[in-house]
Amino acid sequence: MDAKEVQTYGKNIMKALAEKRPAAEILSIIGILRKGVKADEQLLRSTKIGVTVSKLKAHTNPQVAKAANELVGEWRAEVRKAGSGNSTPRAQNGNGTASPAPSSTPTIQTPKHAKPSNIDYTKRKLKTDFKGREEAYLVTGNDTRDKMIEMVYDGLVYAQPEDSEDILKIVRAIELAAFNHYKPDTPPVLKEYVQRMRVLRQNLKNAINGSWLRQGLLLKVQKMENLNAADLEKNKEYVKKNPIEYISPEHFVVMTDDELKAPQQRDQEKKFHDENIRRAMTAQGEKSISGTIQCGKCKQYKVSYSQAQTRSADEPMTTFCECTNCGARWKM
């Protein structure tokens, strides 16, 4: 099957998805591609058929999703096999025996379990981790959802040594959980879904809370042994201050602003709040008498009050009230 035919079948798949054609029709196209396509890297790149078929992995029909997943896996295996089969030709020496052809660049053998100490994990991105393998993450058939996957992946992968496939699996679970939670079938709800994904990504990249969230989400696939000694020591120190617990993708999507904060951050904010309350309550500054504040206990308008900043600077001040008639105290 030539490239033109492959592209035609790719268009047929996209048309079937757009028109919500029966699963049997799509399975028929997959069967034709399985028999007719001899996968090689050039064909897959020029036709983008791998990307197209990968979109079927998220199909609502499990048979279609399974068949698409199997076909992409077969093509990937064929390409890898072809790549590993290419060897450098050897020249015949004077004795008639084969000798290796000279190489301009020497091959450096790396131990199988070597710990990469010179890799900058802070520069990892989805498009670099999966360069040439776009079909691995373009799986939803929806440009907005695929963009959300890329956005969250770039947040979760930051400074992490874990395998890209493991990270992508978690990111896809996060996106699916958010999609199922919001069910963005109308523009207003779609806006909420996109905004939530942006918030999650911002928290993953946050200088204070990001490391705690990333490690919680990746707890089951972490490979900390890949970090160099200095980074590993920093991580141990961080975990002492911020105990790591597993965060499931489903829970991550619905975590409150407070839950998204690392334990150390929550403790610091609580101490700050408590200290401001203590200072405000013990301060004996001049109080003003209000004729508009009513005492909830005796219903009189003889209330003295003072104000203090008990929260962050951009939050309203707290008003401390005391009824001069009955002595009741409260804050608001």
PDB file of C-alpha atoms in Angstrom, residues 192-205:
ATOM      1  CA  GLU A 192     -14.008  25.822  33.471  1.00  0.00           C
ATOM      2  CA  TYR A 193     -12.242  22.608  32.404  1.00  0.00           C
ATOM      3  CA  VAL A 194      -9.424  24.517  30.666  1.00  0.00           C
ATOM      4  CA  GLN A 195      -9.056  26.932  33.588  1.00  0.00           C
ATOM      5  CA  ARG A 196      -8.825  24.059  36.067  1.00  0.00           C
ATOM      6  CA  MET A 197      -6.123  22.343  34.014  1.00  0.00           C
ATOM      7  CA  ARG A 198      -4.161  25.598  33.950  1.00  0.00           C
ATOM      8  CA  VAL A 199      -4.448  25.931  37.731  1.00  0.00           C
ATOM      9  CA  LEU A 200      -3.175  22.363  38.184  1.00  0.00           C
ATOM     10  CA  ARG A 201      -0.258  23.032  35.867  1.00  0.00           C
ATOM     11  CA  GLN A 202       0.635  26.253  37.732  1.00  0.00           C
ATOM     12  CA  ASN A 203       0.641  24.372  41.032  1.00  0.00           C
ATOM     13  CA  LEU A 204       2.883  21.656  39.585  1.00  0.00           C
ATOM     14  CA  LYS A 205       5.390  24.341  38.547  1.00  0.00           C
TER      15      LYS A 205
END
